[in-house]
Amino acid sequence: MNTIGNSIQLTIFGASHDTCIGCVIDGLPAGLAVNPETITRDLSLRKPAPGIGTPRVEADIPEIIGLLDGKTTGAPLVIRIENTNINDSDYDELRRIPRPGHADYPAYAKYGVNHDIRGGGMFSGRMTTVLVAAGAILRDFLSEHGISVGSYTKSIGSVKDEASYSAEEIMQVSPANPLRAMTSEMEDAMREEILKAKAEGDSVGGVIRCVAKGLPAGLGEPFFDTLDGEIAKAVFAVPGVKGIEFGAGFAAASLRGSENNDSYRMKDGVVSTETNNAGGVLGGMANGAVLNFSVAFKPTPSISKSQKSVDLFDEKDAELSVRGRHDPCIAPRGAVVVEAMTIFTIADLLIRGGFVCLN
């Protein structure tokens, strides 16, 4: 369904080329100040980088319903964002010839001809705009409790950033870079990789690394509502995400326990770990270390390069070259979306676990 969360629930509505997109957030604590500057900042991070992103440009000015003097009242909060820059004609052909790698065919199988194919409908990356806006509201909520979330582009295609960065470095450097890269050298290499694919009528994928600092040890609800499990569920709702790993992830399978285990030490009166192969999660709960996970975004399925498909109406093989406005790489824009879903999940678990007392 279109709702996620327990103590805080998020429901999205609308579609890419509908009149608007939006969400309803229920369960927010009363008296939470909503900072428009935080929302504007986070939404700007979702916009395409100059020269490599989709030419579709939206004002993305959210209308927020349910505030009193700029603060939540305890009632549900509604965020509504108008769609203005749309071109439905680009999608006429896709009603009968589905894009390989896109949700077109399974959506047709599930909803038939009533599926809104325009811009991908409810399966479009456009829907992530309201997720980012919701995350921005809860970002300030987490900040009040000493928790911060950030991310950066770890790789684009064959270009990989193998360096290690602290959570503080990531949160300071990455937001100022148009590709969410950590260095200008990595930005140049990643941009070249994207533009090369674009020139060939193709696309390229990437990996985003996300971190969260300040989580209280014990955060998470075992057995089935674990910290990593709930984050994975939320992040997999983001269009284009195909994989997630926490800490060492799959690499841990090739290590011995003596190598993979994160040794404990006392530091300034606090239990700390010397390494972080677990990614800050053990037994589905935060262990006090920085939450650290990586998310893989697939190459954008909408490409101008000719692809094999089928004609659903005539039931025969077909060829497809996608027209319209599409990103050659969505990973950098997806970074702040991953942050938003992580923020939402942490906020929900904080309240569920009694780590935050609501008046």
Short mmCIF file of C-alpha atoms in Angstrom, two decimals:
data_model
loop_
_atom_site.label_atom_id
_atom_site.label_comp_id
_atom_site.label_asym_id
_atom_site.label_seq_id
_atom_site.Cartn_x
_atom_site.Cartn_y
_atom_site.Cartn_z
CA MET A 1 0.00 0.00 0.00
CA ASN A 2 1.01 3.65 -0.02
CA THR A 3 1.52 4.00 3.75
CA ILE A 4 4.64 3.25 5.80
CA GLY A 5 5.47 3.62 9.48
CA ASN A 6 4.01 2.74 12.87
CA SER A 7 4.19 5.50 15.47
CA ILE A 8 4.62 7.98 12.64
CA GLN A 9 2.80 7.11 9.43
CA LEU A 10 3.56 8.49 5.99
CA THR A 11 1.02 8.16 3.15
CA ILE A 12 1.80 9.43 -0.34
CA PHE A 13 -0.66 10.41 -3.07
CA GLY A 14 -0.68 11.75 -6.63
CA ALA A 15 1.39 10.79 -9.67
CA SER A 16 4.14 12.21 -11.88
CA HIS A 17 1.83 13.94 -14.37
CA ASP A 18 -1.23 14.31 -12.14
CA THR A 19 -2.23 17.78 -10.95
CA CYS A 20 -0.10 17.37 -7.84
CA ILE A 21 1.84 15.00 -5.62
CA GLY A 22 1.74 14.98 -1.84
CA CYS A 23 1.80 13.12 1.42
CA VAL A 24 0.08 12.96 4.79
CA ILE A 25 2.21 12.57 7.93
CA ASP A 26 0.31 11.36 10.99
CA GLY A 27 1.73 10.96 14.49
CA LEU A 28 4.07 13.95 14.54
CA PRO A 29 4.60 15.36 18.02
CA ALA A 30 2.71 18.59 18.70
CA GLY A 31 4.85 21.72 18.89
CA LEU A 32 7.46 20.59 16.37
CA ALA A 33 8.72 23.68 14.54
CA VAL A 34 8.70 23.29 10.76
CA ASN A 35 11.61 25.14 9.18
CA PRO A 36 10.95 26.10 5.52
CA GLU A 37 14.69 26.62 4.98
CA THR A 38 15.43 22.97 5.78
CA ILE A 39 12.75 21.84 3.33
CA THR A 40 14.05 24.16 0.60
CA ARG A 41 17.63 22.99 1.18
CA ASP A 42 16.78 19.30 0.98
CA LEU A 43 14.55 19.73 -2.07
CA SER A 44 17.38 21.56 -3.84
CA LEU A 45 19.61 18.50 -3.29
CA ARG A 46 17.08 16.38 -5.20
CA LYS A 47 17.21 18.61 -8.27
CA PRO A 48 19.28 17.42 -11.26
CA ALA A 49 22.89 18.55 -11.59
CA PRO A 50 23.44 21.13 -14.36
CA GLY A 51 24.32 19.58 -17.70
CA ILE A 52 23.62 15.94 -16.86
CA GLY A 53 20.10 15.72 -15.41
CA THR A 54 16.61 15.79 -16.86
CA PRO A 55 15.54 19.16 -18.32
CA ARG A 56 12.22 18.88 -16.46
CA VAL A 57 12.23 21.71 -13.93
CA GLU A 58 9.58 22.18 -11.26
CA ALA A 59 9.29 24.99 -8.74
CA ASP A 60 8.63 22.43 -5.98
CA ILE A 61 7.11 24.91 -3.56
CA PRO A 62 5.32 22.79 -0.96
CA GLU A 63 1.98 23.80 0.48
CA ILE A 64 1.85 22.61 4.09
CA ILE A 65 -1.52 22.16 5.80
CA GLY A 66 -1.86 21.52 9.52
CA LEU A 67 0.48 24.07 11.13
CA LEU A 68 -0.30 26.71 13.72
CA ASP A 69 2.24 29.53 14.02
CA GLY A 70 4.73 27.37 12.12
CA LYS A 71 4.42 24.40 14.48
CA THR A 72 2.67 21.04 14.36
CA THR A 73 -0.53 20.71 16.36
CA GLY A 74 -0.73 16.95 16.78
CA ALA A 75 -3.12 16.69 13.83
CA PRO A 76 -2.02 15.07 10.55
CA LEU A 77 0.26 17.23 8.40
CA VAL A 78 -0.41 17.46 4.65
CA ILE A 79 2.27 18.37 2.12
CA ARG A 80 1.10 19.21 -1.39
CA ILE A 81 3.34 20.06 -4.36
CA GLU A 82 1.87 21.12 -7.70
CA ASN A 83 2.98 19.53 -10.99
CA THR A 84 3.36 22.11 -13.75
CA ASN A 85 6.06 21.07 -16.24
CA ILE A 86 4.52 18.00 -17.89
CA ASN A 87 4.40 16.60 -21.43
CA ASP A 88 2.02 13.65 -21.76
CA SER A 89 2.68 13.06 -25.47
CA ASP A 90 6.11 11.55 -24.74
CA TYR A 91 4.41 8.53 -23.16
CA ASP A 92 1.75 7.56 -25.74
CA GLU A 93 3.87 4.77 -27.21
CA LEU A 94 4.63 3.30 -23.78
CA ARG A 95 0.96 2.40 -23.25
CA ARG A 96 1.50 -0.56 -25.56
CA ILE A 97 5.29 -1.04 -25.62
CA PRO A 98 6.71 -1.27 -22.06
CA ARG A 99 10.17 -0.03 -21.22
CA PRO A 100 12.62 -2.82 -20.30
CA GLY A 101 13.82 -2.30 -16.74
CA HIS A 102 10.82 -0.12 -15.80
CA ALA A 103 7.60 -0.88 -13.91
CA ASP A 104 5.51 -0.45 -17.09
CA TYR A 105 4.77 -4.13 -17.72
CA PRO A 106 4.09 -5.34 -14.14
CA ALA A 107 1.90 -2.24 -13.64
CA TYR A 108 -0.03 -3.14 -16.80
CA ALA A 109 -0.39 -6.73 -15.58
CA LYS A 110 -1.72 -5.50 -12.23
CA TYR A 111 -3.85 -2.49 -13.24
CA GLY A 112 -4.52 -3.01 -16.94
CA VAL A 113 -5.18 -0.04 -19.20
CA ASN A 114 -6.12 2.07 -16.16
CA HIS A 115 -2.48 2.35 -15.13
CA ASP A 116 -1.25 5.95 -15.43
CA ILE A 117 1.72 5.58 -17.76
CA ARG A 118 2.42 9.34 -17.94
CA GLY A 119 5.87 9.96 -16.54
CA GLY A 120 5.77 6.55 -14.89
CA GLY A 121 2.69 7.49 -12.84
CA MET A 122 3.04 6.56 -9.19
CA PHE A 123 6.24 4.61 -9.99
CA SER A 124 8.06 7.77 -11.07
CA GLY A 125 11.04 9.25 -9.30
CA ARG A 126 8.95 12.43 -9.17
CA MET A 127 7.16 10.89 -6.16
CA THR A 128 10.36 11.13 -4.13
CA THR A 129 9.92 14.92 -3.95
CA VAL A 130 7.37 14.60 -1.16
CA LEU A 131 9.49 11.99 0.60
CA VAL A 132 12.32 14.52 0.74
CA ALA A 133 9.98 17.22 2.06
CA ALA A 134 8.71 14.90 4.79
CA GLY A 135 12.26 13.90 5.67
CA ALA A 136 13.28 17.54 5.95
CA ILE A 137 10.57 18.16 8.56
CA LEU A 138 11.77 15.19 10.60
CA ARG A 139 15.44 16.09 10.10
CA ASP A 140 14.99 18.98 12.51
CA PHE A 141 13.16 16.64 14.91
CA LEU A 142 16.17 14.29 14.96
CA SER A 143 18.54 17.23 15.34
CA GLU A 144 16.78 18.20 18.56
CA HIS A 145 17.75 14.76 19.88
CA GLY A 146 21.38 14.90 18.74
CA ILE A 147 20.96 12.74 15.63
CA SER A 148 22.21 13.75 12.17
CA VAL A 149 22.00 11.97 8.81
CA GLY A 150 24.09 12.46 5.66
CA SER A 151 25.22 10.69 2.50
CA TYR A 152 27.53 10.91 -0.50
CA THR A 153 28.05 9.32 -3.90
CA LYS A 154 30.37 6.38 -3.44
CA SER A 155 30.46 5.28 -7.08
CA ILE A 156 29.06 6.02 -10.52
CA GLY A 157 29.45 3.23 -13.04
CA SER A 158 33.09 2.14 -13.01
CA VAL A 159 34.23 5.24 -11.07
CA LYS A 160 34.59 4.33 -7.40
CA ASP A 161 35.56 6.41 -4.39
CA GLU A 162 37.51 4.00 -2.19
CA ALA A 163 38.44 6.59 0.46
CA SER A 164 37.04 6.56 4.00
CA TYR A 165 35.26 9.60 5.42
CA SER A 166 33.94 10.46 8.84
CA ALA A 167 30.27 11.23 9.34
CA GLU A 168 31.20 14.86 10.02
CA GLU A 169 33.11 15.13 6.73
CA ILE A 170 30.25 13.59 4.77
CA MET A 171 27.65 15.97 6.21
CA GLN A 172 29.84 19.00 5.61
CA VAL A 173 31.28 18.31 2.14
CA SER A 174 28.73 16.27 0.20
CA PRO A 175 25.74 18.70 0.22
CA ALA A 176 27.89 21.39 -1.40
CA ASN A 177 28.78 19.19 -4.39
CA PRO A 178 26.34 18.94 -7.35
CA LEU A 179 27.01 15.20 -7.74
CA ARG A 180 27.21 14.63 -3.97
CA ALA A 181 30.85 13.61 -4.47
CA MET A 182 33.41 14.08 -1.72
CA THR A 183 36.17 15.63 -3.84
CA SER A 184 36.33 17.74 -6.98
CA GLU A 185 38.45 15.04 -8.62
CA MET A 186 35.73 12.43 -7.99
CA GLU A 187 33.08 14.84 -9.24
CA ASP A 188 34.95 15.34 -12.53
CA ALA A 189 35.44 11.60 -13.04
CA MET A 190 31.82 10.80 -12.20
CA ARG A 191 30.51 13.55 -14.45
CA GLU A 192 32.61 12.22 -17.34
CA GLU A 193 31.22 8.71 -16.74
CA ILE A 194 27.64 9.99 -16.84
CA LEU A 195 28.14 12.17 -19.92
CA LYS A 196 29.79 9.30 -21.79
CA ALA A 197 26.74 7.11 -21.21
CA LYS A 198 24.41 9.97 -22.13
CA ALA A 199 26.23 10.59 -25.41
CA GLU A 200 25.67 6.94 -26.33
CA GLY A 201 21.94 7.17 -25.58
CA ASP A 202 22.49 5.07 -22.48
CA SER A 203 22.50 5.43 -18.69
CA VAL A 204 24.62 4.42 -15.70
CA GLY A 205 23.99 3.38 -12.10
CA GLY A 206 25.69 4.25 -8.84
CA VAL A 207 26.09 3.61 -5.13
CA ILE A 208 25.19 5.98 -2.30
CA ARG A 209 26.68 5.63 1.16
CA CYS A 210 24.49 6.90 4.01
CA VAL A 211 25.46 7.51 7.64
CA ALA A 212 23.60 8.48 10.79
CA LYS A 213 25.34 9.75 13.89
CA GLY A 214 24.03 9.93 17.45
CA LEU A 215 21.69 6.94 17.50
CA PRO A 216 21.04 5.61 21.01
CA ALA A 217 22.23 2.05 21.59
CA GLY A 218 19.28 -0.33 21.57
CA LEU A 219 17.27 1.53 18.92
CA GLY A 220 15.25 -0.99 16.89
CA GLU A 221 12.38 -3.40 17.53
CA PRO A 222 13.46 -7.05 17.23
CA PHE A 223 12.45 -9.53 15.97
CA PHE A 224 10.80 -8.33 12.77
CA ASP A 225 10.93 -4.53 13.08
CA THR A 226 14.69 -4.19 13.34
CA LEU A 227 16.62 -1.00 12.67
CA ASP A 228 18.31 -2.36 9.54
CA GLY A 229 15.17 -4.21 8.40
CA GLU A 230 12.95 -1.13 8.66
CA ILE A 231 15.52 1.05 6.91
CA ALA A 232 15.85 -1.54 4.14
CA LYS A 233 12.07 -1.61 3.66
CA ALA A 234 11.86 2.18 3.50
CA VAL A 235 14.85 2.56 1.17
CA PHE A 236 13.66 -0.17 -1.20
CA ALA A 237 10.52 1.91 -1.75
CA VAL A 238 12.71 4.49 -3.52
CA PRO A 239 12.47 3.99 -7.31
CA GLY A 240 15.67 2.58 -8.78
CA VAL A 241 17.09 1.02 -5.59
CA LYS A 242 18.24 -2.57 -6.16
CA GLY A 243 20.52 -3.36 -3.23
CA ILE A 244 21.54 -2.41 0.29
CA GLU A 245 24.30 -3.53 2.63
CA PHE A 246 25.21 -2.48 6.16
CA GLY A 247 28.82 -2.02 7.19
CA ALA A 248 31.08 -4.60 5.55
CA GLY A 249 27.96 -6.20 4.06
CA PHE A 250 28.69 -9.06 1.67
CA ALA A 251 32.43 -8.65 2.23
CA ALA A 252 31.90 -9.94 5.78
CA ALA A 253 31.18 -13.39 4.34
CA SER A 254 34.85 -13.72 3.36
CA LEU A 255 36.20 -12.64 6.76
CA ARG A 256 36.85 -14.61 9.93
CA GLY A 257 35.04 -13.69 13.13
CA SER A 258 38.27 -12.32 14.59
CA GLU A 259 38.46 -9.95 11.61
CA ASN A 260 34.79 -9.01 11.33
CA ASN A 261 33.92 -8.52 15.01
CA ASP A 262 34.02 -4.90 16.17
CA SER A 263 35.99 -4.85 19.43
CA TYR A 264 34.56 -2.81 22.31
CA ARG A 265 36.54 -0.26 24.30
CA MET A 266 35.65 2.47 26.82
CA LYS A 267 36.10 5.98 25.47
CA ASP A 268 35.31 8.99 27.64
CA GLY A 269 33.06 6.82 29.77
CA VAL A 270 31.11 5.50 26.77
CA VAL A 271 31.15 2.04 25.19
CA SER A 272 32.68 2.40 21.73
CA THR A 273 33.82 0.12 18.90
CA GLU A 274 37.28 0.16 17.37
CA THR A 275 35.92 -0.72 13.92
CA ASN A 276 32.48 -0.67 12.32
CA ASN A 277 32.08 -3.76 10.17
CA ALA A 278 28.57 -4.18 11.56
CA GLY A 279 27.54 -0.79 10.21
CA GLY A 280 26.29 0.29 13.62
CA VAL A 281 23.69 -2.50 13.89
CA LEU A 282 23.76 -5.75 15.89
CA GLY A 283 20.76 -7.97 16.51
CA GLY A 284 18.64 -5.45 14.65
CA MET A 285 19.49 -2.71 17.17
CA ALA A 286 21.85 0.26 17.11
CA ASN A 287 25.11 -0.52 18.93
CA GLY A 288 26.17 3.09 19.48
CA ALA A 289 28.50 3.28 16.48
CA VAL A 290 27.73 5.36 13.40
CA LEU A 291 24.98 3.77 11.31
CA ASN A 292 26.66 3.06 7.98
CA PHE A 293 25.10 1.48 4.91
CA SER A 294 25.36 1.61 1.12
CA VAL A 295 22.54 1.63 -1.44
CA ALA A 296 22.81 0.57 -5.09
CA PHE A 297 20.82 2.46 -7.75
CA LYS A 298 20.32 0.75 -11.10
CA PRO A 299 20.93 2.57 -14.41
CA THR A 300 17.92 4.63 -15.48
CA PRO A 301 15.72 2.31 -17.61
CA SER A 302 14.45 5.11 -19.88
CA ILE A 303 17.15 5.41 -22.55
CA SER A 304 17.14 6.52 -26.19
CA LYS A 305 19.22 3.52 -27.24
CA SER A 306 17.08 0.95 -29.07
CA GLN A 307 15.89 -1.90 -26.86
CA LYS A 308 13.94 -5.11 -27.40
CA SER A 309 10.39 -5.11 -26.03
CA VAL A 310 6.90 -6.31 -26.95
CA ASP A 311 3.66 -4.80 -28.23
CA LEU A 312 1.14 -5.64 -25.49
CA PHE A 313 -1.87 -4.89 -27.69
CA ASP A 314 -0.81 -6.78 -30.84
CA GLU A 315 1.05 -9.46 -28.83
CA LYS A 316 4.21 -9.40 -30.92
CA ASP A 317 7.86 -8.46 -30.52
CA ALA A 318 8.76 -4.79 -30.85
CA GLU A 319 11.64 -2.34 -30.63
CA LEU A 320 11.65 0.73 -28.39
CA SER A 321 13.68 3.92 -28.25
CA VAL A 322 12.48 6.08 -25.36
CA ARG A 323 11.80 9.74 -26.05
CA GLY A 324 11.29 12.52 -23.53
CA ARG A 325 13.23 13.88 -20.56
CA HIS A 326 15.18 11.37 -18.50
CA ASP A 327 18.23 11.36 -16.24
CA PRO A 328 21.27 9.42 -17.50
CA CYS A 329 22.03 8.71 -13.81
CA ILE A 330 19.70 9.02 -10.82
CA ALA A 331 22.09 8.05 -8.02
CA PRO A 332 23.25 11.57 -7.01
CA ARG A 333 19.64 12.81 -6.87
CA GLY A 334 18.73 9.70 -4.90
CA ALA A 335 21.17 10.48 -2.10
CA VAL A 336 18.89 12.92 -0.27
CA VAL A 337 15.93 10.57 -0.83
CA VAL A 338 17.83 7.79 0.95
CA GLU A 339 18.54 10.26 3.74
CA ALA A 340 14.86 11.17 3.96
CA MET A 341 13.70 7.56 4.30
CA THR A 342 16.42 6.91 6.87
CA ILE A 343 15.36 9.97 8.86
CA PHE A 344 11.73 8.87 8.77
CA THR A 345 12.58 5.35 9.95
CA ILE A 346 14.79 6.55 12.80
CA ALA A 347 12.14 9.03 13.97
CA ASP A 348 9.47 6.32 13.91
CA LEU A 349 11.65 3.90 15.89
CA LEU A 350 12.64 6.55 18.42
CA ILE A 351 9.00 7.06 19.34
CA ARG A 352 8.09 3.37 19.14
CA GLY A 353 10.96 2.41 21.42
CA GLY A 354 10.26 5.07 24.02
CA PHE A 355 13.52 6.90 23.37
CA VAL A 356 11.52 10.11 22.86
CA CYS A 357 8.77 11.12 25.26
CA LEU A 358 5.89 12.97 23.60
CA ASN A 359 3.83 15.47 25.56
#
